[in-house]
Amino acid sequence: MHIPDLLLWGFAATLILTVLLSVSRPLGFTRMDLPFMLGTFFTSDRNHAPWLGFAAHLTMGWLFALIYGAALESSGLPTWWFGAAIGLVHGAFVLTVGLEILNYIHPRMARPYQGPTPTRQLEPPGFLALNYGKGTPLVTLLGHMVYGCILGAFYF
């Protein structure tokens, strides 16, 4: 496994994924703010949450790059299209399992069958994160496919 490549391109791919998700909010595709959502997992300070969330997302991007690298290497298909396919599976996992799990362990996210409380004010994502907008599944899948495409294209 080529760790320096994975660290470099995992960083770049995570930045591009974060930009795609962030740009999709003002364009009206989604209301999901992933850095804020991740940051409020660690702090109740809404001013510091986006920075903490961005750091958490970047760290997670590097860890997932290692998994992508292992998959690309073990398959013998270090190509952009196989990376995009891994990204599609990754994005589908995030939408169907990851956000559902986050909903039950996040200390500041309301439960799906209860309303918000003074300490749990974040809206739960719902099925396929549709509570954050109808475009959220599409943007999430495309972002993760681009992430995988970058790793597959530049992993040697």
JSON list of C-alpha atoms in Angstrom, two decimals:
[
{"chain": "A", "resi": 1, "resn": "MET", "atom": "CA", "xyz": [0.00, 0.00, 0.00]},
{"chain": "A", "resi": 2, "resn": "HIS", "atom": "CA", "xyz": [1.32, 3.45, -0.93]},
{"chain": "A", "resi": 3, "resn": "ILE", "atom": "CA", "xyz": [0.65, 5.42, 2.24]},
{"chain": "A", "resi": 4, "resn": "PRO", "atom": "CA", "xyz": [2.12, 8.77, 1.03]},
{"chain": "A", "resi": 5, "resn": "ASP", "atom": "CA", "xyz": [-0.13, 8.66, -2.06]},
{"chain": "A", "resi": 6, "resn": "LEU", "atom": "CA", "xyz": [-3.16, 7.85, 0.06]},
{"chain": "A", "resi": 7, "resn": "LEU", "atom": "CA", "xyz": [-2.41, 10.67, 2.51]},
{"chain": "A", "resi": 8, "resn": "LEU", "atom": "CA", "xyz": [-1.90, 13.22, -0.28]},
{"chain": "A", "resi": 9, "resn": "TRP", "atom": "CA", "xyz": [-4.82, 12.19, -2.47]},
{"chain": "A", "resi": 10, "resn": "GLY", "atom": "CA", "xyz": [-7.02, 11.40, 0.51]},
{"chain": "A", "resi": 11, "resn": "PHE", "atom": "CA", "xyz": [-6.48, 14.98, 1.67]},
{"chain": "A", "resi": 12, "resn": "ALA", "atom": "CA", "xyz": [-7.25, 16.36, -1.80]},
{"chain": "A", "resi": 13, "resn": "ALA", "atom": "CA", "xyz": [-10.28, 14.11, -2.29]},
{"chain": "A", "resi": 14, "resn": "THR", "atom": "CA", "xyz": [-11.68, 15.02, 1.13]},
{"chain": "A", "resi": 15, "resn": "LEU", "atom": "CA", "xyz": [-11.28, 18.74, 0.41]},
{"chain": "A", "resi": 16, "resn": "ILE", "atom": "CA", "xyz": [-13.10, 18.34, -2.91]},
{"chain": "A", "resi": 17, "resn": "LEU", "atom": "CA", "xyz": [-15.85, 16.27, -1.28]},
{"chain": "A", "resi": 18, "resn": "THR", "atom": "CA", "xyz": [-16.24, 18.93, 1.41]},
{"chain": "A", "resi": 19, "resn": "VAL", "atom": "CA", "xyz": [-16.37, 21.71, -1.21]},
{"chain": "A", "resi": 20, "resn": "LEU", "atom": "CA", "xyz": [-19.00, 19.83, -3.24]},
{"chain": "A", "resi": 21, "resn": "LEU", "atom": "CA", "xyz": [-21.18, 19.30, -0.17]},
{"chain": "A", "resi": 22, "resn": "SER", "atom": "CA", "xyz": [-20.69, 22.90, 0.99]},
{"chain": "A", "resi": 23, "resn": "VAL", "atom": "CA", "xyz": [-21.45, 24.43, -2.42]},
{"chain": "A", "resi": 24, "resn": "SER", "atom": "CA", "xyz": [-24.60, 22.34, -2.76]},
{"chain": "A", "resi": 25, "resn": "ARG", "atom": "CA", "xyz": [-26.17, 24.10, 0.27]},
{"chain": "A", "resi": 26, "resn": "PRO", "atom": "CA", "xyz": [-26.35, 27.66, -1.11]},
{"chain": "A", "resi": 27, "resn": "LEU", "atom": "CA", "xyz": [-27.39, 26.22, -4.49]},
{"chain": "A", "resi": 28, "resn": "GLY", "atom": "CA", "xyz": [-30.43, 24.68, -2.80]},
{"chain": "A", "resi": 29, "resn": "PHE", "atom": "CA", "xyz": [-29.64, 20.99, -3.32]},
{"chain": "A", "resi": 30, "resn": "THR", "atom": "CA", "xyz": [-29.37, 20.18, 0.39]},
{"chain": "A", "resi": 31, "resn": "ARG", "atom": "CA", "xyz": [-29.52, 21.76, 3.84]},
{"chain": "A", "resi": 32, "resn": "MET", "atom": "CA", "xyz": [-27.04, 19.25, 5.29]},
{"chain": "A", "resi": 33, "resn": "ASP", "atom": "CA", "xyz": [-23.99, 20.93, 6.85]},
{"chain": "A", "resi": 34, "resn": "LEU", "atom": "CA", "xyz": [-21.67, 18.00, 7.51]},
{"chain": "A", "resi": 35, "resn": "PRO", "atom": "CA", "xyz": [-18.86, 19.93, 9.27]},
{"chain": "A", "resi": 36, "resn": "PHE", "atom": "CA", "xyz": [-21.41, 21.55, 11.58]},
{"chain": "A", "resi": 37, "resn": "MET", "atom": "CA", "xyz": [-23.13, 18.21, 12.21]},
{"chain": "A", "resi": 38, "resn": "LEU", "atom": "CA", "xyz": [-19.84, 16.48, 13.02]},
{"chain": "A", "resi": 39, "resn": "GLY", "atom": "CA", "xyz": [-18.55, 19.42, 15.07]},
{"chain": "A", "resi": 40, "resn": "THR", "atom": "CA", "xyz": [-21.61, 19.59, 17.29]},
{"chain": "A", "resi": 41, "resn": "PHE", "atom": "CA", "xyz": [-20.91, 15.97, 18.14]},
{"chain": "A", "resi": 42, "resn": "PHE", "atom": "CA", "xyz": [-17.88, 17.25, 20.09]},
{"chain": "A", "resi": 43, "resn": "THR", "atom": "CA", "xyz": [-18.99, 20.68, 21.30]},
{"chain": "A", "resi": 44, "resn": "SER", "atom": "CA", "xyz": [-22.16, 22.60, 22.03]},
{"chain": "A", "resi": 45, "resn": "ASP", "atom": "CA", "xyz": [-20.44, 25.83, 20.93]},
{"chain": "A", "resi": 46, "resn": "ARG", "atom": "CA", "xyz": [-22.01, 26.47, 17.55]},
{"chain": "A", "resi": 47, "resn": "ASN", "atom": "CA", "xyz": [-19.26, 28.95, 16.62]},
{"chain": "A", "resi": 48, "resn": "HIS", "atom": "CA", "xyz": [-16.48, 26.38, 17.02]},
{"chain": "A", "resi": 49, "resn": "ALA", "atom": "CA", "xyz": [-18.43, 23.37, 15.75]},
{"chain": "A", "resi": 50, "resn": "PRO", "atom": "CA", "xyz": [-17.74, 23.88, 12.00]},
{"chain": "A", "resi": 51, "resn": "TRP", "atom": "CA", "xyz": [-13.96, 23.92, 12.52]},
{"chain": "A", "resi": 52, "resn": "LEU", "atom": "CA", "xyz": [-14.00, 20.87, 14.74]},
{"chain": "A", "resi": 53, "resn": "GLY", "atom": "CA", "xyz": [-16.30, 19.14, 12.27]},
{"chain": "A", "resi": 54, "resn": "PHE", "atom": "CA", "xyz": [-14.04, 20.00, 9.36]},
{"chain": "A", "resi": 55, "resn": "ALA", "atom": "CA", "xyz": [-11.05, 18.55, 11.24]},
{"chain": "A", "resi": 56, "resn": "ALA", "atom": "CA", "xyz": [-13.06, 15.42, 12.05]},
{"chain": "A", "resi": 57, "resn": "HIS", "atom": "CA", "xyz": [-14.18, 15.09, 8.41]},
{"chain": "A", "resi": 58, "resn": "LEU", "atom": "CA", "xyz": [-10.61, 15.51, 7.17]},
{"chain": "A", "resi": 59, "resn": "THR", "atom": "CA", "xyz": [-9.39, 12.85, 9.60]},
{"chain": "A", "resi": 60, "resn": "MET", "atom": "CA", "xyz": [-12.17, 10.52, 8.52]},
{"chain": "A", "resi": 61, "resn": "GLY", "atom": "CA", "xyz": [-11.27, 11.19, 4.88]},
{"chain": "A", "resi": 62, "resn": "TRP", "atom": "CA", "xyz": [-7.70, 10.05, 5.51]},
{"chain": "A", "resi": 63, "resn": "LEU", "atom": "CA", "xyz": [-8.87, 6.92, 7.32]},
{"chain": "A", "resi": 64, "resn": "PHE", "atom": "CA", "xyz": [-11.28, 6.05, 4.51]},
{"chain": "A", "resi": 65, "resn": "ALA", "atom": "CA", "xyz": [-8.48, 6.67, 1.99]},
{"chain": "A", "resi": 66, "resn": "LEU", "atom": "CA", "xyz": [-6.61, 3.80, 3.63]},
{"chain": "A", "resi": 67, "resn": "ILE", "atom": "CA", "xyz": [-9.65, 1.55, 3.16]},
{"chain": "A", "resi": 68, "resn": "TYR", "atom": "CA", "xyz": [-10.01, 2.66, -0.47]},
{"chain": "A", "resi": 69, "resn": "GLY", "atom": "CA", "xyz": [-6.29, 1.98, -1.01]},
{"chain": "A", "resi": 70, "resn": "ALA", "atom": "CA", "xyz": [-6.64, -1.54, 0.41]},
{"chain": "A", "resi": 71, "resn": "ALA", "atom": "CA", "xyz": [-9.64, -2.19, -1.84]},
{"chain": "A", "resi": 72, "resn": "LEU", "atom": "CA", "xyz": [-7.93, -0.77, -4.94]},
{"chain": "A", "resi": 73, "resn": "GLU", "atom": "CA", "xyz": [-4.80, -2.78, -4.30]},
{"chain": "A", "resi": 74, "resn": "SER", "atom": "CA", "xyz": [-6.47, -6.08, -3.41]},
{"chain": "A", "resi": 75, "resn": "SER", "atom": "CA", "xyz": [-8.79, -5.89, -6.41]},
{"chain": "A", "resi": 76, "resn": "GLY", "atom": "CA", "xyz": [-5.95, -5.15, -8.84]},
{"chain": "A", "resi": 77, "resn": "LEU", "atom": "CA", "xyz": [-8.13, -2.38, -10.29]},
{"chain": "A", "resi": 78, "resn": "PRO", "atom": "CA", "xyz": [-6.54, 0.94, -9.30]},
{"chain": "A", "resi": 79, "resn": "THR", "atom": "CA", "xyz": [-8.66, 2.89, -11.76]},
{"chain": "A", "resi": 80, "resn": "TRP", "atom": "CA", "xyz": [-10.86, 5.96, -11.52]},
{"chain": "A", "resi": 81, "resn": "TRP", "atom": "CA", "xyz": [-14.01, 3.99, -12.32]},
{"chain": "A", "resi": 82, "resn": "PHE", "atom": "CA", "xyz": [-13.39, 1.36, -9.66]},
{"chain": "A", "resi": 83, "resn": "GLY", "atom": "CA", "xyz": [-12.66, 4.16, -7.16]},
{"chain": "A", "resi": 84, "resn": "ALA", "atom": "CA", "xyz": [-15.96, 5.79, -8.17]},
{"chain": "A", "resi": 85, "resn": "ALA", "atom": "CA", "xyz": [-17.73, 2.43, -7.64]},
{"chain": "A", "resi": 86, "resn": "ILE", "atom": "CA", "xyz": [-16.25, 2.18, -4.15]},
{"chain": "A", "resi": 87, "resn": "GLY", "atom": "CA", "xyz": [-17.39, 5.78, -3.57]},
{"chain": "A", "resi": 88, "resn": "LEU", "atom": "CA", "xyz": [-20.92, 4.85, -4.63]},
{"chain": "A", "resi": 89, "resn": "VAL", "atom": "CA", "xyz": [-20.99, 2.03, -2.06]},
{"chain": "A", "resi": 90, "resn": "HIS", "atom": "CA", "xyz": [-19.45, 4.35, 0.54]},
{"chain": "A", "resi": 91, "resn": "GLY", "atom": "CA", "xyz": [-22.03, 7.07, -0.14]},
{"chain": "A", "resi": 92, "resn": "ALA", "atom": "CA", "xyz": [-24.88, 4.57, 0.00]},
{"chain": "A", "resi": 93, "resn": "PHE", "atom": "CA", "xyz": [-23.55, 3.30, 3.34]},
{"chain": "A", "resi": 94, "resn": "VAL", "atom": "CA", "xyz": [-23.38, 6.86, 4.70]},
{"chain": "A", "resi": 95, "resn": "LEU", "atom": "CA", "xyz": [-26.97, 7.56, 3.64]},
{"chain": "A", "resi": 96, "resn": "THR", "atom": "CA", "xyz": [-28.54, 4.32, 4.80]},
{"chain": "A", "resi": 97, "resn": "VAL", "atom": "CA", "xyz": [-26.49, 3.30, 7.85]},
{"chain": "A", "resi": 98, "resn": "GLY", "atom": "CA", "xyz": [-23.98, 5.99, 8.88]},
{"chain": "A", "resi": 99, "resn": "LEU", "atom": "CA", "xyz": [-26.41, 8.86, 9.33]},
{"chain": "A", "resi": 100, "resn": "GLU", "atom": "CA", "xyz": [-28.93, 6.57, 11.01]},
{"chain": "A", "resi": 101, "resn": "ILE", "atom": "CA", "xyz": [-26.30, 5.46, 13.55]},
{"chain": "A", "resi": 102, "resn": "LEU", "atom": "CA", "xyz": [-25.18, 9.06, 14.03]},
{"chain": "A", "resi": 103, "resn": "ASN", "atom": "CA", "xyz": [-28.78, 9.92, 14.80]},
{"chain": "A", "resi": 104, "resn": "TYR", "atom": "CA", "xyz": [-28.75, 7.65, 17.87]},
{"chain": "A", "resi": 105, "resn": "ILE", "atom": "CA", "xyz": [-25.28, 8.52, 19.22]},
{"chain": "A", "resi": 106, "resn": "HIS", "atom": "CA", "xyz": [-25.11, 12.26, 18.49]},
{"chain": "A", "resi": 107, "resn": "PRO", "atom": "CA", "xyz": [-25.56, 14.12, 21.80]},
{"chain": "A", "resi": 108, "resn": "ARG", "atom": "CA", "xyz": [-27.23, 17.15, 20.19]},
{"chain": "A", "resi": 109, "resn": "MET", "atom": "CA", "xyz": [-29.44, 15.52, 17.54]},
{"chain": "A", "resi": 110, "resn": "ALA", "atom": "CA", "xyz": [-33.15, 15.02, 18.14]},
{"chain": "A", "resi": 111, "resn": "ARG", "atom": "CA", "xyz": [-34.43, 11.46, 17.97]},
{"chain": "A", "resi": 112, "resn": "PRO", "atom": "CA", "xyz": [-36.57, 10.54, 14.94]},
{"chain": "A", "resi": 113, "resn": "TYR", "atom": "CA", "xyz": [-39.73, 9.99, 16.95]},
{"chain": "A", "resi": 114, "resn": "GLN", "atom": "CA", "xyz": [-39.28, 12.82, 19.44]},
{"chain": "A", "resi": 115, "resn": "GLY", "atom": "CA", "xyz": [-39.16, 16.52, 18.91]},
{"chain": "A", "resi": 116, "resn": "PRO", "atom": "CA", "xyz": [-36.20, 18.71, 19.69]},
{"chain": "A", "resi": 117, "resn": "THR", "atom": "CA", "xyz": [-35.26, 19.31, 23.30]},
{"chain": "A", "resi": 118, "resn": "PRO", "atom": "CA", "xyz": [-33.14, 22.11, 24.80]},
{"chain": "A", "resi": 119, "resn": "THR", "atom": "CA", "xyz": [-30.00, 19.96, 24.34]},
{"chain": "A", "resi": 120, "resn": "ARG", "atom": "CA", "xyz": [-31.01, 18.02, 21.20]},
{"chain": "A", "resi": 121, "resn": "GLN", "atom": "CA", "xyz": [-31.80, 20.66, 18.62]},
{"chain": "A", "resi": 122, "resn": "LEU", "atom": "CA", "xyz": [-30.30, 19.25, 15.42]},
{"chain": "A", "resi": 123, "resn": "GLU", "atom": "CA", "xyz": [-32.84, 17.83, 13.01]},
{"chain": "A", "resi": 124, "resn": "PRO", "atom": "CA", "xyz": [-32.45, 14.07, 12.47]},
{"chain": "A", "resi": 125, "resn": "PRO", "atom": "CA", "xyz": [-31.45, 13.20, 8.88]},
{"chain": "A", "resi": 126, "resn": "GLY", "atom": "CA", "xyz": [-34.27, 10.73, 8.23]},
{"chain": "A", "resi": 127, "resn": "PHE", "atom": "CA", "xyz": [-34.32, 8.07, 5.51]},
{"chain": "A", "resi": 128, "resn": "LEU", "atom": "CA", "xyz": [-31.55, 8.81, 2.96]},
{"chain": "A", "resi": 129, "resn": "ALA", "atom": "CA", "xyz": [-31.07, 12.16, 4.75]},
{"chain": "A", "resi": 130, "resn": "LEU", "atom": "CA", "xyz": [-34.19, 13.44, 2.97]},
{"chain": "A", "resi": 131, "resn": "ASN", "atom": "CA", "xyz": [-35.02, 15.68, 5.94]},
{"chain": "A", "resi": 132, "resn": "TYR", "atom": "CA", "xyz": [-32.14, 17.86, 4.69]},
{"chain": "A", "resi": 133, "resn": "GLY", "atom": "CA", "xyz": [-33.61, 18.19, 1.20]},
{"chain": "A", "resi": 134, "resn": "LYS", "atom": "CA", "xyz": [-34.55, 16.05, -1.78]},
{"chain": "A", "resi": 135, "resn": "GLY", "atom": "CA", "xyz": [-31.17, 16.62, -3.41]},
{"chain": "A", "resi": 136, "resn": "THR", "atom": "CA", "xyz": [-29.21, 15.37, -0.38]},
{"chain": "A", "resi": 137, "resn": "PRO", "atom": "CA", "xyz": [-28.95, 11.72, -1.52]},
{"chain": "A", "resi": 138, "resn": "LEU", "atom": "CA", "xyz": [-27.81, 12.73, -5.01]},
{"chain": "A", "resi": 139, "resn": "VAL", "atom": "CA", "xyz": [-25.23, 15.23, -3.75]},
{"chain": "A", "resi": 140, "resn": "THR", "atom": "CA", "xyz": [-23.93, 12.75, -1.15]},
{"chain": "A", "resi": 141, "resn": "LEU", "atom": "CA", "xyz": [-23.58, 9.94, -3.68]},
{"chain": "A", "resi": 142, "resn": "LEU", "atom": "CA", "xyz": [-21.93, 12.17, -6.29]},
{"chain": "A", "resi": 143, "resn": "GLY", "atom": "CA", "xyz": [-19.55, 13.65, -3.73]},
{"chain": "A", "resi": 144, "resn": "HIS", "atom": "CA", "xyz": [-18.42, 10.23, -2.57]},
{"chain": "A", "resi": 145, "resn": "MET", "atom": "CA", "xyz": [-18.10, 8.99, -6.16]},
{"chain": "A", "resi": 146, "resn": "VAL", "atom": "CA", "xyz": [-15.83, 11.97, -6.94]},
{"chain": "A", "resi": 147, "resn": "TYR", "atom": "CA", "xyz": [-13.85, 11.19, -3.76]},
{"chain": "A", "resi": 148, "resn": "GLY", "atom": "CA", "xyz": [-13.36, 7.59, -4.90]},
{"chain": "A", "resi": 149, "resn": "CYS", "atom": "CA", "xyz": [-12.65, 8.64, -8.48]},
{"chain": "A", "resi": 150, "resn": "ILE", "atom": "CA", "xyz": [-9.78, 10.88, -7.32]},
{"chain": "A", "resi": 151, "resn": "LEU", "atom": "CA", "xyz": [-8.29, 8.14, -5.15]},
{"chain": "A", "resi": 152, "resn": "GLY", "atom": "CA", "xyz": [-8.62, 5.55, -7.92]},
{"chain": "A", "resi": 153, "resn": "ALA", "atom": "CA", "xyz": [-7.14, 7.84, -10.55]},
{"chain": "A", "resi": 154, "resn": "PHE", "atom": "CA", "xyz": [-4.08, 8.88, -8.55]},
{"chain": "A", "resi": 155, "resn": "TYR", "atom": "CA", "xyz": [-3.34, 5.70, -6.61]},
{"chain": "A", "resi": 156, "resn": "PHE", "atom": "CA", "xyz": [-0.44, 3.81, -8.14]}
]
